[in-house]
Amino acid sequence: MRELALAFTLVALGLMPLGLLYGYSVVVIPVQIILSPNKPYALKNSHAVWSLSSGLLVSGAITYFGAAMIRRDTKGTLIKSGLTGGIGLMLQGVAMDLAKHHRSVAIVVYYVGQLLFGGAYGLSTLVALIAALAWFKRLYPDWLGLGPGVIGPVLAAETAIFAWTFYAFNDKLGTGDLCDGCREGRVDIFFYVAAVVILATQFAAMYLWELPEPAVAPARDEREPPSAPKISLSKAEVARTWTFWGYFWVYFVTLLPGFGLKLMASPVVYFTYGFSDAASTAFTCLYLAAYGLGRFFTPVLSRERFDRARRIYQYYSLISAVFLLVSPATINGLPSDRWPAPLPFCCMVVAQGFLLGGIKGLMPGVLRHLWCWMAEDPQYAHYDPLPAFNLVLGMNNLALCLAAAIGPGTAWVAYVGSPDVSQADLDSGRATGKDFEYWYYAAGVVQLIAAGVLVFPNMVPRFEPPVAKVPL
């Protein structure tokens, strides 16, 4: 029981920065208004979106180049995550306080805060994933896929808590204090509270950090000659393989539309269908619940069998493409808050949340097959696959962060940058735009390409270890 509680605690603490990040769908609009109260939705004033994308790019770069650091010094990684995340969120709160009288300074401070926060959630998420894979494989060896699956419900629950906490500070406390002529509340206090939470949880994870003891190897006969040390791959060697870049491309392409929808879920129902702040937050939480279910059940369903995971991945991409290609019909001509007008759009976005969670849940099992398939083969006893697997987990986070930066950024540009959308449309909750429909069509085509690539099982081949050197 202690080990199960420890496993859940480590996963929950490590995911806390990412849980906050996933709640930024409800944060974007209020921050835009506070930083630019006159024209908050103009592309040049979309600082909340551009800074979020910049932070995600920083996160991807840090995990790509720092994946080995996570493996060498996990506790040190958690300390760095807590400090950078706490300071970054604190600066975002300071930016909210400065915005009323020092707007230019506030924007710069907010960008710096987002960049620092970006260094936190990438590192801590990988630590949580490593803990989940190690502990749940040890505790429930017959439930293959449970480790990556557990992350989904935990992440969804944490994001929902952050989203409703933000709603409480923004709608119920100090309305209009941070900017003239707006009704936004004490968003600054939310960021200060979030900074304390992130700092405390990362230091708590550092204090509790523990992985299960590896299985004890049988005693070696002293008369046998000592075995040669096992070889493994460095980050540079991993980056020179087609296995890494092939999967990197497929993972990036399939995640790109889903992340765009994740950020735009709350703004679209707010602007297009006239949802209230509370209804937008509730819809975001519904999306997250579907995401959590998809991320939990899909890897368990695959049982970490590569052929099954590849087929599920392909089906999910195909279904996602169909939904994306059909979705514009639910937006064009239907900007009404009278039900059931919003229902088709809401159902399809929630379904996309399930598919996105499932695709992300399959990632560790697929990578394990590509990089660790030789673990039990005596022919490869000279090779240790675990270091390369841990490196690939971190380096593939760059694909995830690129998708999370480009998907929302392009979706936001297509939505508020459309010539069919005016400021009055956005303010009145009656916004539709032809360019946003084109974004859906483009995203659907991208998903169709990904589904087509997955038809060929050898498009991303499994990694072949270097041959052992035979002594002369």
Coordinates of C-alpha atoms in Angstrom, one line a residue:
M1 CA 0.0 0.0 0.0
R2 CA 2.9 2.4 0.8
E3 CA 4.4 1.8 -2.6
L4 CA 1.1 2.4 -4.4
A5 CA 0.6 5.6 -2.5
L6 CA 4.2 6.7 -3.2
A7 CA 3.7 6.0 -7.0
F8 CA 0.6 8.0 -7.2
T9 CA 2.1 10.8 -5.2
L10 CA 5.2 11.1 -7.3
V11 CA 3.2 11.1 -10.5
A12 CA 0.7 13.7 -9.2
L13 CA 3.5 16.0 -7.9
G14 CA 5.6 15.7 -11.1
L15 CA 2.6 16.5 -13.3
M16 CA 1.5 19.6 -11.4
P17 CA 3.3 22.1 -13.7
L18 CA 1.8 20.4 -16.8
G19 CA -1.6 20.4 -15.2
L20 CA -1.4 24.2 -14.8
L21 CA -0.2 24.6 -18.4
Y22 CA -3.2 22.5 -19.8
G23 CA -5.5 25.0 -18.0
Y24 CA -4.2 27.9 -20.1
S25 CA -7.1 27.5 -22.4
V26 CA -9.2 29.5 -19.9
V27 CA -6.3 31.8 -19.0
V28 CA -5.6 33.2 -22.5
I29 CA -8.5 35.5 -22.9
P30 CA -8.3 37.3 -19.5
V31 CA -4.6 37.8 -19.8
Q32 CA -5.0 39.2 -23.3
I33 CA -7.6 41.7 -22.0
I34 CA -5.4 42.7 -19.0
L35 CA -2.3 43.2 -21.2
S36 CA -4.1 45.0 -24.0
P37 CA -7.5 46.2 -22.9
N38 CA -8.1 48.4 -26.0
K39 CA -7.7 45.8 -28.7
P40 CA -7.0 42.5 -26.9
Y41 CA -7.7 40.2 -29.8
A42 CA -5.6 41.9 -32.5
L43 CA -2.8 39.6 -33.6
K44 CA -0.1 42.1 -32.6
N45 CA -1.5 42.2 -29.1
S46 CA -1.9 38.4 -28.7
H47 CA 0.9 38.2 -26.2
A48 CA -0.7 35.5 -24.1
V49 CA -0.7 33.1 -27.2
W50 CA 2.8 34.1 -28.5
S51 CA 4.4 33.8 -25.0
L52 CA 2.7 30.5 -24.4
S53 CA 4.1 29.2 -27.8
S54 CA 7.6 30.6 -26.9
G55 CA 7.5 28.8 -23.5
L56 CA 6.6 25.5 -25.2
L57 CA 9.5 25.9 -27.6
V58 CA 11.9 26.5 -24.7
S59 CA 10.4 23.4 -22.9
G60 CA 11.0 21.2 -26.0
A61 CA 14.6 22.5 -26.4
I62 CA 15.4 21.9 -22.7
T63 CA 14.1 18.4 -22.7
Y64 CA 15.8 17.6 -26.0
F65 CA 19.2 18.7 -24.9
G66 CA 18.8 18.0 -21.2
A67 CA 17.3 14.5 -21.3
A68 CA 20.5 12.9 -20.1
M69 CA 20.5 15.3 -17.1
I70 CA 17.1 14.0 -16.0
R71 CA 18.5 10.5 -15.9
R72 CA 21.7 11.4 -14.1
D73 CA 20.3 13.8 -11.4
T74 CA 16.5 13.4 -11.0
K75 CA 16.3 15.2 -7.7
G76 CA 18.4 18.1 -9.1
T77 CA 16.0 18.2 -12.0
L78 CA 13.0 18.6 -9.7
I79 CA 14.7 21.4 -7.8
K80 CA 15.4 23.3 -11.1
S81 CA 11.8 22.6 -12.2
G82 CA 10.4 24.0 -8.9
L83 CA 12.6 27.1 -9.0
T84 CA 12.1 28.0 -12.6
G85 CA 8.4 27.3 -12.5
G86 CA 7.8 29.2 -9.3
I87 CA 9.8 32.2 -10.4
G88 CA 8.2 32.2 -13.9
L89 CA 4.7 32.2 -12.4
M90 CA 5.6 34.8 -9.9
L91 CA 6.7 37.1 -12.8
Q92 CA 3.5 36.5 -14.6
G93 CA 1.7 37.7 -11.5
V94 CA 3.9 40.7 -11.4
A95 CA 3.1 41.4 -15.0
M96 CA -0.6 41.5 -14.2
D97 CA 0.0 44.1 -11.5
L98 CA 2.1 46.3 -13.8
A99 CA -0.2 46.1 -16.8
K100 CA -2.5 49.0 -15.7
H101 CA 0.2 51.7 -15.5
H102 CA 3.3 50.1 -17.2
R103 CA 1.9 48.1 -20.0
S104 CA 5.1 47.7 -22.1
V105 CA 7.1 46.6 -19.0
A106 CA 4.3 44.2 -18.1
I107 CA 4.4 42.5 -21.5
V108 CA 8.2 42.0 -21.3
V109 CA 7.9 40.6 -17.7
Y110 CA 5.1 38.3 -18.8
Y111 CA 7.2 36.9 -21.7
V112 CA 10.1 36.2 -19.3
G113 CA 7.8 34.5 -16.9
Q114 CA 6.4 32.2 -19.5
L115 CA 9.9 31.3 -20.8
L116 CA 11.0 30.4 -17.3
F117 CA 7.8 28.4 -16.7
G118 CA 8.5 26.6 -20.0
G119 CA 11.6 25.2 -18.5
A120 CA 9.6 23.7 -15.6
Y121 CA 6.8 21.6 -17.1
G122 CA 8.9 19.7 -19.7
L123 CA 11.4 18.5 -17.1
S124 CA 8.9 17.6 -14.4
T125 CA 6.6 15.8 -16.8
L126 CA 9.4 13.4 -17.9
V127 CA 10.2 12.8 -14.2
A128 CA 6.5 11.9 -13.6
L129 CA 6.5 9.6 -16.7
I130 CA 9.7 7.8 -15.6
A131 CA 8.1 7.2 -12.1
A132 CA 4.8 6.0 -13.6
L133 CA 6.6 3.5 -15.9
A134 CA 8.8 2.1 -13.2
W135 CA 6.4 1.9 -10.3
F136 CA 3.3 0.6 -12.0
K137 CA 5.2 -2.0 -14.0
R138 CA 6.6 -3.2 -10.7
L139 CA 3.3 -3.1 -8.8
Y140 CA 1.0 -4.4 -11.6
P141 CA 3.2 -6.4 -14.1
D142 CA 0.1 -8.0 -15.8
W143 CA -1.5 -4.6 -16.5
L144 CA 0.6 -3.6 -19.4
G145 CA 0.2 0.1 -20.3
L146 CA -1.1 1.0 -16.9
G147 CA 1.9 3.2 -16.1
P148 CA 1.4 5.7 -19.0
G149 CA -2.3 5.3 -18.6
V150 CA -2.5 6.6 -15.1
I151 CA -1.1 9.9 -16.2
G152 CA -4.3 10.8 -18.1
P153 CA -6.8 10.9 -15.2
V154 CA -4.3 12.5 -12.8
L155 CA -3.5 15.3 -15.3
A156 CA -7.1 15.9 -16.1
A157 CA -8.0 16.2 -12.4
E158 CA -5.2 18.6 -11.7
T159 CA -6.0 20.8 -14.7
A160 CA -9.7 21.0 -13.7
I161 CA -8.7 22.1 -10.2
F162 CA -6.4 24.9 -11.7
A163 CA -9.1 25.9 -14.2
W164 CA -11.8 26.4 -11.5
T165 CA -9.4 28.1 -9.2
F166 CA -8.6 30.5 -12.0
Y167 CA -12.3 31.1 -12.6
A168 CA -12.8 31.9 -8.9
F169 CA -10.0 34.5 -8.8
N170 CA -10.9 36.0 -12.1
D171 CA -14.7 36.2 -11.8
K172 CA -15.3 36.4 -8.0
L173 CA -12.4 38.5 -6.6
G174 CA -11.5 42.2 -7.3
T175 CA -13.3 42.6 -10.6
G176 CA -11.8 45.5 -12.6
D177 CA -8.8 46.1 -10.3
L178 CA -6.1 45.2 -12.9
C179 CA -7.3 47.2 -15.9
D180 CA -9.5 50.2 -16.7
G181 CA -12.9 49.4 -18.3
C182 CA -12.6 45.6 -18.0
R183 CA -14.2 43.1 -15.7
E184 CA -11.2 40.8 -15.2
G185 CA -10.5 39.9 -11.5
R186 CA -7.4 39.2 -9.5
V187 CA -5.5 37.1 -12.0
D188 CA -2.3 38.3 -10.4
I189 CA -3.2 36.5 -7.1
F190 CA -3.9 33.3 -9.0
F191 CA -0.4 33.4 -10.5
Y192 CA 1.2 34.0 -7.0
V193 CA -0.8 31.1 -5.5
A194 CA 0.2 28.9 -8.5
A195 CA 3.9 29.8 -8.0
V196 CA 3.8 28.6 -4.4
V197 CA 2.0 25.4 -5.4
I198 CA 4.5 24.6 -8.1
L199 CA 7.5 25.4 -5.9
A200 CA 6.1 23.3 -3.0
T201 CA 5.1 20.3 -5.1
Q202 CA 8.4 20.0 -7.0
F203 CA 10.4 20.2 -3.8
A204 CA 8.1 17.6 -2.2
A205 CA 8.6 15.3 -5.2
M206 CA 12.4 15.8 -4.8
Y207 CA 12.1 14.9 -1.1
L208 CA 10.0 11.7 -1.8
W209 CA 11.8 10.6 -5.0
E210 CA 12.4 6.9 -5.0
L211 CA 12.3 4.2 -7.7
P212 CA 11.7 0.5 -7.1
E213 CA 14.7 -1.6 -6.6
P214 CA 15.7 -3.5 -9.7
A215 CA 15.4 -7.3 -9.7
V216 CA 18.4 -9.0 -8.1
A217 CA 20.6 -10.7 -10.7
P218 CA 21.7 -14.3 -10.0
A219 CA 25.0 -14.6 -8.3
R220 CA 27.9 -15.0 -10.8
D221 CA 30.2 -18.0 -10.5
E222 CA 33.6 -16.5 -9.4
R223 CA 35.4 -18.9 -11.7
E224 CA 33.8 -17.2 -14.7
P225 CA 35.7 -14.4 -16.3
P226 CA 34.3 -10.9 -15.6
S227 CA 31.8 -9.8 -18.2
A228 CA 32.5 -6.7 -20.3
P229 CA 30.6 -3.6 -19.5
K230 CA 27.5 -3.1 -21.6
I231 CA 27.4 -0.5 -24.3
S232 CA 24.6 2.1 -24.7
L233 CA 23.9 5.1 -26.9
S234 CA 24.6 8.8 -26.3
K235 CA 22.2 11.5 -27.2
A236 CA 24.2 12.3 -30.4
E237 CA 24.0 8.7 -31.4
V238 CA 20.3 8.5 -30.9
A239 CA 19.8 11.7 -32.9
R240 CA 21.6 10.1 -35.9
T241 CA 19.1 7.2 -36.2
W242 CA 16.1 7.2 -38.6
T243 CA 14.1 5.4 -35.9
F244 CA 14.2 8.5 -33.8
W245 CA 13.4 11.0 -36.5
G246 CA 10.8 8.8 -38.2
Y247 CA 8.8 8.5 -35.0
F248 CA 9.5 12.2 -34.2
W249 CA 7.8 13.3 -37.4
V250 CA 4.8 10.9 -37.0
Y251 CA 4.3 12.0 -33.4
F252 CA 4.5 15.7 -34.3
V253 CA 2.1 15.5 -37.2
T254 CA -0.6 13.6 -35.2
L255 CA -0.4 15.9 -32.2
L256 CA -0.4 19.2 -34.1
P257 CA -4.2 19.5 -34.6
G258 CA -5.1 18.2 -31.2
F259 CA -3.1 20.8 -29.4
G260 CA -4.6 23.5 -31.6
L261 CA -8.1 22.4 -30.5
K262 CA -7.0 22.2 -26.9
L263 CA -6.1 25.8 -26.7
M264 CA -9.1 27.0 -28.8
A265 CA -11.7 24.9 -27.0
S266 CA -12.6 27.6 -24.5
P267 CA -12.2 30.7 -26.8
V268 CA -14.4 29.2 -29.6
V269 CA -17.3 28.4 -27.3
Y270 CA -16.9 31.8 -25.7
F271 CA -16.7 33.9 -28.8
T272 CA -18.7 31.8 -31.3
Y273 CA -21.4 30.4 -29.1
G274 CA -21.6 33.0 -26.4
F275 CA -20.8 30.7 -23.5
S276 CA -20.3 32.4 -20.1
D277 CA -17.0 32.2 -18.3
A278 CA -18.3 29.4 -16.1
A279 CA -19.7 27.5 -19.0
S280 CA -16.4 27.8 -20.9
T281 CA -14.5 26.5 -17.9
A282 CA -17.0 23.6 -17.6
F283 CA -16.6 22.8 -21.3
T284 CA -12.8 22.8 -20.9
C285 CA -13.1 20.4 -18.0
L286 CA -15.3 18.1 -20.1
Y287 CA -12.7 18.1 -22.8
L288 CA -10.1 17.2 -20.2
A289 CA -12.2 14.4 -18.8
A290 CA -12.4 12.9 -22.3
Y291 CA -8.6 13.4 -22.7
G292 CA -7.9 11.7 -19.4
L293 CA -10.1 8.7 -20.3
G294 CA -8.4 8.4 -23.7
R295 CA -5.0 8.5 -22.2
F296 CA -5.9 5.9 -19.5
F297 CA -7.8 3.3 -21.6
T298 CA -5.9 3.4 -24.8
P299 CA -2.4 2.2 -23.6
V300 CA -4.1 -0.4 -21.4
L301 CA -6.1 -1.6 -24.5
S302 CA -2.9 -1.8 -26.5
R303 CA -1.1 -3.9 -23.8
E304 CA 2.1 -2.4 -25.1
R305 CA 2.0 -4.7 -28.2
F306 CA 3.4 -2.7 -31.1
D307 CA 1.2 -4.1 -33.8
R308 CA -1.9 -3.4 -31.8
A309 CA -0.7 0.1 -30.8
R310 CA 0.2 1.0 -34.4
R311 CA -3.3 0.0 -35.6
I312 CA -5.0 2.0 -32.8
Y313 CA -2.7 4.9 -33.6
Q314 CA -3.8 4.7 -37.2
Y315 CA -7.5 4.4 -36.5
Y316 CA -7.3 7.3 -34.1
S317 CA -5.6 9.5 -36.7
L318 CA -8.2 8.5 -39.3
I319 CA -11.2 9.3 -37.0
S320 CA -9.6 12.5 -35.9
A321 CA -9.1 13.5 -39.6
V322 CA -12.8 12.9 -40.3
F323 CA -13.9 15.0 -37.3
L324 CA -11.6 17.8 -38.4
L325 CA -12.9 17.8 -41.9
V326 CA -16.5 17.8 -40.7
S327 CA -16.2 20.3 -37.9
P328 CA -16.3 23.5 -40.0
A329 CA -19.9 22.7 -40.9
T330 CA -20.8 23.0 -37.2
I331 CA -19.3 26.5 -37.0
N332 CA -20.2 28.2 -40.2
G333 CA -23.6 29.8 -39.9
L334 CA -24.3 28.4 -36.4
P335 CA -23.0 31.1 -34.0
S336 CA -25.9 30.8 -31.6
D337 CA -26.1 30.2 -27.9
R338 CA -29.4 28.4 -28.4
W339 CA -29.1 24.7 -28.0
P340 CA -28.7 22.4 -29.9
A341 CA -26.6 24.7 -32.1
P342 CA -23.3 24.3 -30.1
L343 CA -23.9 20.6 -29.5
P344 CA -22.3 19.1 -32.7
F345 CA -19.1 21.3 -32.3
C346 CA -18.8 20.5 -28.6
C347 CA -19.2 16.7 -29.2
M348 CA -16.6 16.6 -31.8
V349 CA -14.1 18.7 -29.8
V350 CA -14.6 16.4 -26.8
A351 CA -14.1 13.4 -29.0
Q352 CA -10.9 14.9 -30.3
G353 CA -9.8 15.2 -26.6
F354 CA -10.2 11.5 -26.2
L355 CA -8.2 10.8 -29.4
L356 CA -5.4 13.2 -28.4
G357 CA -5.1 11.6 -25.0
G358 CA -5.0 8.1 -26.5
I359 CA -2.3 9.0 -29.0
K360 CA -0.1 10.5 -26.2
G361 CA -0.8 7.5 -24.0
L362 CA 0.5 5.1 -26.7
M363 CA 3.9 6.9 -27.0
P364 CA 5.9 5.2 -24.2
G365 CA 4.8 1.7 -25.2
V366 CA 5.6 2.4 -28.9
L367 CA 9.0 3.8 -28.0
R368 CA 9.7 0.8 -25.7
H369 CA 9.1 -1.5 -28.7
L370 CA 11.3 0.5 -31.0
W371 CA 14.2 0.9 -28.6
C372 CA 14.0 -1.9 -26.0
W373 CA 12.7 -4.9 -28.0
M374 CA 16.1 -6.7 -27.6
A375 CA 16.2 -6.5 -23.8
E376 CA 15.5 -10.3 -23.3
D377 CA 17.5 -11.5 -26.3
P378 CA 20.8 -13.1 -25.3
Q379 CA 22.3 -12.1 -28.7
Y380 CA 22.2 -8.5 -27.5
A381 CA 23.4 -9.1 -23.9
H382 CA 26.2 -6.6 -24.6
Y383 CA 23.8 -3.8 -25.1
D384 CA 21.9 -1.8 -22.4
P385 CA 18.7 -0.3 -24.0
L386 CA 17.5 1.6 -21.0
P387 CA 19.7 4.8 -21.4
A388 CA 18.7 5.2 -25.0
F389 CA 15.0 4.7 -24.1
N390 CA 15.2 7.4 -21.4
L391 CA 16.9 9.7 -23.8
V392 CA 14.3 9.2 -26.5
L393 CA 11.5 9.9 -24.0
G394 CA 13.0 13.3 -23.4
M395 CA 14.0 14.0 -26.9
N396 CA 10.5 13.2 -28.3
N397 CA 9.2 15.8 -26.0
L398 CA 10.6 18.3 -28.5
A399 CA 8.1 16.9 -31.1
L400 CA 5.3 17.3 -28.5
C401 CA 6.3 20.9 -27.6
L402 CA 6.7 21.9 -31.3
A403 CA 3.2 20.6 -31.9
A404 CA 1.9 22.3 -28.8
A405 CA 3.4 25.6 -29.9
I406 CA 2.6 25.6 -33.7
G407 CA -0.9 24.0 -33.4
P408 CA -2.4 26.6 -31.1
G409 CA -0.5 29.5 -32.7
T410 CA -1.8 28.7 -36.2
A411 CA -5.3 28.1 -34.9
W412 CA -5.4 31.4 -33.1
V413 CA -4.1 33.3 -36.2
A414 CA -6.7 31.6 -38.3
Y415 CA -9.5 32.5 -35.8
V416 CA -8.9 36.1 -34.8
G417 CA -6.8 37.0 -37.9
S418 CA -9.6 36.2 -40.4
P419 CA -10.8 39.2 -42.3
D420 CA -14.4 37.9 -41.7
V421 CA -14.0 38.5 -37.9
S422 CA -14.3 42.0 -36.5
Q423 CA -13.7 43.2 -33.0
A424 CA -17.4 43.7 -32.6
D425 CA -18.0 40.0 -33.6
L426 CA -15.6 38.9 -30.9
D427 CA -17.0 41.2 -28.3
S428 CA -20.6 40.1 -29.0
G429 CA -19.8 36.3 -29.1
R430 CA -20.9 36.0 -32.8
A431 CA -17.5 35.3 -34.4
T432 CA -17.0 32.9 -37.3
G433 CA -14.2 33.1 -39.8
K434 CA -13.5 31.4 -43.1
D435 CA -9.8 31.2 -42.3
F436 CA -10.6 29.2 -39.2
E437 CA -12.5 26.7 -41.3
Y438 CA -9.5 26.4 -43.6
W439 CA -7.4 25.6 -40.5
Y440 CA -9.7 22.7 -39.8
Y441 CA -9.4 21.4 -43.4
A442 CA -5.6 21.7 -43.3
A443 CA -5.5 19.9 -39.9
G444 CA -7.7 17.1 -41.3
V445 CA -5.4 16.6 -44.3
V446 CA -2.4 16.5 -42.0
Q447 CA -4.1 13.7 -39.9
L448 CA -4.9 11.8 -43.1
I449 CA -1.2 11.9 -44.1
A450 CA -0.3 10.6 -40.7
A451 CA -2.8 7.8 -40.9
G452 CA -1.5 6.9 -44.4
V453 CA 2.1 6.7 -43.2
L454 CA 1.1 4.4 -40.4
V455 CA -0.3 1.9 -43.0
F456 CA 3.4 0.9 -43.7
P457 CA 4.7 -0.9 -40.6
N458 CA 8.3 -0.4 -41.6
M459 CA 8.1 3.3 -42.1
V460 CA 9.5 3.7 -38.6
P461 CA 11.8 0.7 -38.1
R462 CA 12.9 -0.6 -34.8
F463 CA 16.4 0.3 -33.7
E464 CA 19.1 -2.3 -34.3
P465 CA 21.8 -2.1 -31.7
P466 CA 25.5 -2.0 -32.6
V467 CA 27.2 -5.3 -33.1
A468 CA 29.3 -6.6 -30.2
K469 CA 33.0 -6.5 -30.8
V470 CA 34.4 -10.0 -30.7
P471 CA 37.9 -10.2 -29.2
L472 CA 40.6 -11.6 -31.4

